[in-house]
CSV table of C-alpha atoms in Angstrom, one decimal:
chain,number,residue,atom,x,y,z
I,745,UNK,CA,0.0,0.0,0.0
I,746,UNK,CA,1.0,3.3,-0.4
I,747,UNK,CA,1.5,6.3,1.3
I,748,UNK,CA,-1.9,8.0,2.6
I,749,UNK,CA,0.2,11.5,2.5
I,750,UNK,CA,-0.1,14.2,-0.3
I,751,UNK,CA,1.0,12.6,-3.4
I,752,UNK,CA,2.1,13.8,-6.8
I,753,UNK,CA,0.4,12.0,-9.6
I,754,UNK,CA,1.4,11.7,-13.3
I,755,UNK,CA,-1.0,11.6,-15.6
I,756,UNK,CA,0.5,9.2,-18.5
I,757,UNK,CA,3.3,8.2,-16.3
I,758,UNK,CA,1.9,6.6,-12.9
I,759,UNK,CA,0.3,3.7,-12.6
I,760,UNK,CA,-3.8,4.0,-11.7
I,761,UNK,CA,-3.0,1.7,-8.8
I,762,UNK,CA,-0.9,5.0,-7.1
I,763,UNK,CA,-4.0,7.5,-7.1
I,764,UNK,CA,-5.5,7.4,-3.7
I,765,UNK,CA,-8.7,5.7,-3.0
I,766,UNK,CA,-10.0,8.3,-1.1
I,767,UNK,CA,-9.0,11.7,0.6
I,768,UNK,CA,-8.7,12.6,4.1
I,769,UNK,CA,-8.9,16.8,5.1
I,770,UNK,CA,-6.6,16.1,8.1
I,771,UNK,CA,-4.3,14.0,6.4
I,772,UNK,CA,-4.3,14.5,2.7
I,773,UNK,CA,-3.7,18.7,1.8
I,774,UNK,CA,-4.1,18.1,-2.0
I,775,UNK,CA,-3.1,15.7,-4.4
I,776,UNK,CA,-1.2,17.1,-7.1
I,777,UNK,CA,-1.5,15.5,-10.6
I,778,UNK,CA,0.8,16.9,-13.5
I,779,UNK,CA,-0.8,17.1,-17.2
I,780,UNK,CA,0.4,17.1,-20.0
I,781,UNK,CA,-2.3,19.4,-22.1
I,782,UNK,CA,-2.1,19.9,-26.2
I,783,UNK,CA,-5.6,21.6,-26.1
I,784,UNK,CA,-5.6,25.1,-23.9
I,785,UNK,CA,-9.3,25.6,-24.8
I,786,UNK,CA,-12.0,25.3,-21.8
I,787,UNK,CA,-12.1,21.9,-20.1
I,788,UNK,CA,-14.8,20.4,-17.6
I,789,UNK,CA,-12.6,18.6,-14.8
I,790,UNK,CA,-15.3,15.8,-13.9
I,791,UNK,CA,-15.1,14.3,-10.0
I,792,UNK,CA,-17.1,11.8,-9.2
I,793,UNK,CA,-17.5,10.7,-5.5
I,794,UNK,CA,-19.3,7.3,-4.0
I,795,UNK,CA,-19.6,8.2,-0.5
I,796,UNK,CA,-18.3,11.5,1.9
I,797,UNK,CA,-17.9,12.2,5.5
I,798,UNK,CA,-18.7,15.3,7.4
I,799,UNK,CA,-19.3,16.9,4.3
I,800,UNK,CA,-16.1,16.2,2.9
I,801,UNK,CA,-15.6,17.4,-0.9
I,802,UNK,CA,-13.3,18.4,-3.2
I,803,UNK,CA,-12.2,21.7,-4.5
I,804,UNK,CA,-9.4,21.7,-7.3
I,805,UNK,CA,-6.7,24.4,-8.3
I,806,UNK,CA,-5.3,24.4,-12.2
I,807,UNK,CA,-2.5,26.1,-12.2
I,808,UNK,CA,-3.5,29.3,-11.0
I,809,UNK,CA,-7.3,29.0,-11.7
I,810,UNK,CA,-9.2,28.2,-7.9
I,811,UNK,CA,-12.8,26.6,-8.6
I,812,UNK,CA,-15.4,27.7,-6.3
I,813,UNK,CA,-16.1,25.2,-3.1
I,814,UNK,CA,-19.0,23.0,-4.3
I,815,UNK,CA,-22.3,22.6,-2.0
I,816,UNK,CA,-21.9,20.1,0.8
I,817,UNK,CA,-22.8,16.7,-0.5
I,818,UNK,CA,-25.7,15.1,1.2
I,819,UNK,CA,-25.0,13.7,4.9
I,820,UNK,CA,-25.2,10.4,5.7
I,821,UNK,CA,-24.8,9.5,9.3
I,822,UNK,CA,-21.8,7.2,8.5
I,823,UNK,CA,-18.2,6.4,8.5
I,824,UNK,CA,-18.7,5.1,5.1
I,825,UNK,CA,-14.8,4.7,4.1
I,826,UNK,CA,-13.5,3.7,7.5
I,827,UNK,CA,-16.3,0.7,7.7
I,828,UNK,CA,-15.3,-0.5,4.3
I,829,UNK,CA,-18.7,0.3,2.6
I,830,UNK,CA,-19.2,0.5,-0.9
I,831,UNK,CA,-22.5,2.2,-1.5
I,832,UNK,CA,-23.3,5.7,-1.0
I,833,UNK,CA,-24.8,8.7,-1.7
I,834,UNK,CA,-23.0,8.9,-5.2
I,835,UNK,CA,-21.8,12.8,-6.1
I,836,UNK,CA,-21.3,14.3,-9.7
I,837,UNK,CA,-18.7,17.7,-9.0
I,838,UNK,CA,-18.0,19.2,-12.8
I,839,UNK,CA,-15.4,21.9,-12.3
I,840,UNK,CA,-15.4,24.1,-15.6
I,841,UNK,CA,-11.4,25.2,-16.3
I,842,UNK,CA,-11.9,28.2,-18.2
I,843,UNK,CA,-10.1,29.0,-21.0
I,844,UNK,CA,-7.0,30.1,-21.3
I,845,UNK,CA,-6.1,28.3,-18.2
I,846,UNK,CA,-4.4,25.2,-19.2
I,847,UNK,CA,-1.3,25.8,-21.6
I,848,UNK,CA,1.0,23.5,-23.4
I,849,UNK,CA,2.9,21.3,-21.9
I,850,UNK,CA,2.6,20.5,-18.1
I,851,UNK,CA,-0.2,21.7,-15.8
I,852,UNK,CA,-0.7,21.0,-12.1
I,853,UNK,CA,-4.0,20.1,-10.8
I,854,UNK,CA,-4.4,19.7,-7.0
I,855,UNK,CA,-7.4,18.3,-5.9
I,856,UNK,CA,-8.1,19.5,-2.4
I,857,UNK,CA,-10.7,18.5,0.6
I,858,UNK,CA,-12.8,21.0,1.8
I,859,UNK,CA,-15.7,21.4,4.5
I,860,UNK,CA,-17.1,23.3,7.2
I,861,UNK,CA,-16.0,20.3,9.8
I,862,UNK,CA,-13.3,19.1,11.2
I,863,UNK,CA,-11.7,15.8,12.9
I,864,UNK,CA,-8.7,13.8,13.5
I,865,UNK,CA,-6.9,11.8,10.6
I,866,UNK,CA,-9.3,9.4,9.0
I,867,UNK,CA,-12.0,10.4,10.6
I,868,UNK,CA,-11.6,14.0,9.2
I,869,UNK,CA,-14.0,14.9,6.4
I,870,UNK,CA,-13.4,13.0,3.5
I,871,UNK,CA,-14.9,11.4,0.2
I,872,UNK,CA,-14.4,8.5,-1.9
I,873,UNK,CA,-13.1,8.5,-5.6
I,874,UNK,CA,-15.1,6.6,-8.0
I,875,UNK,CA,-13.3,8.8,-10.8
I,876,UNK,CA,-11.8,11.7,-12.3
I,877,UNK,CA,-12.1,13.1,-15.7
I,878,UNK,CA,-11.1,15.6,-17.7
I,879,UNK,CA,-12.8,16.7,-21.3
């Protein structure tokens, strides 16, 4: 297993298995994923989540574009990722890059946990990957 620290992921170069299962406010402060882009149009950075905690959710940073904190997901009285569950209340986030943002070459995008809460390691907010996509 690997580390449950803030990790640098590249896109084209790391293996899927390396991107983190889920994200922890307390002990995860952004995963940073390096792009390689050919297109600098607009993009649509699609997250999609299977469970959160505490309203956990994620807030991404392209380079030097911020998005805007997304609504709290619904709550579910659960622990969902530290009781090993796999269904939740699935979450849709679609973070439009706008243009001019992404350039040629590499681009960073750090994909932060954010919420009004707070709590110790893995029971800190936090929300489960199902996938990320960008188009």
């Amino acid at each position: 297993m690997n580390s449950w620290g803030p990790i640098t992921f590249t896109i084209g170069s790391d293996d899927e298995s390396a991107f983190p299962m889920a994200q922890f406010l307390a002990s995860h402060f952004g995963e940073d994923n390096t792009h390689k882009e050919n297109s600098t149009g607009a993009r649509t950075l699609r997250i999609r989540t299977t469970s959160a905690f505490a309203g956990g959710r994620p807030q991404i940073t392209v380079n030097d574009f911020t998005s805007d904190i997304p609504a709290a997901p619904t709550a579910v009285d659960s622990r969902g990722v530290t009781r090993g569950t796999w269904r939740g209340i699935n979450q849709v986030y679609d973070y439009d890059i706008p243009e001019g943002t992404l350039v040629a070459g590499d681009n960073t995008i750090t994909i932060s946990t954010v919420s009004g809460s707070s709590g110790d390691d893995f029971l800190s907010p936090n929300y489960v990957y199902d996938s990320v996509e960008l188009f």
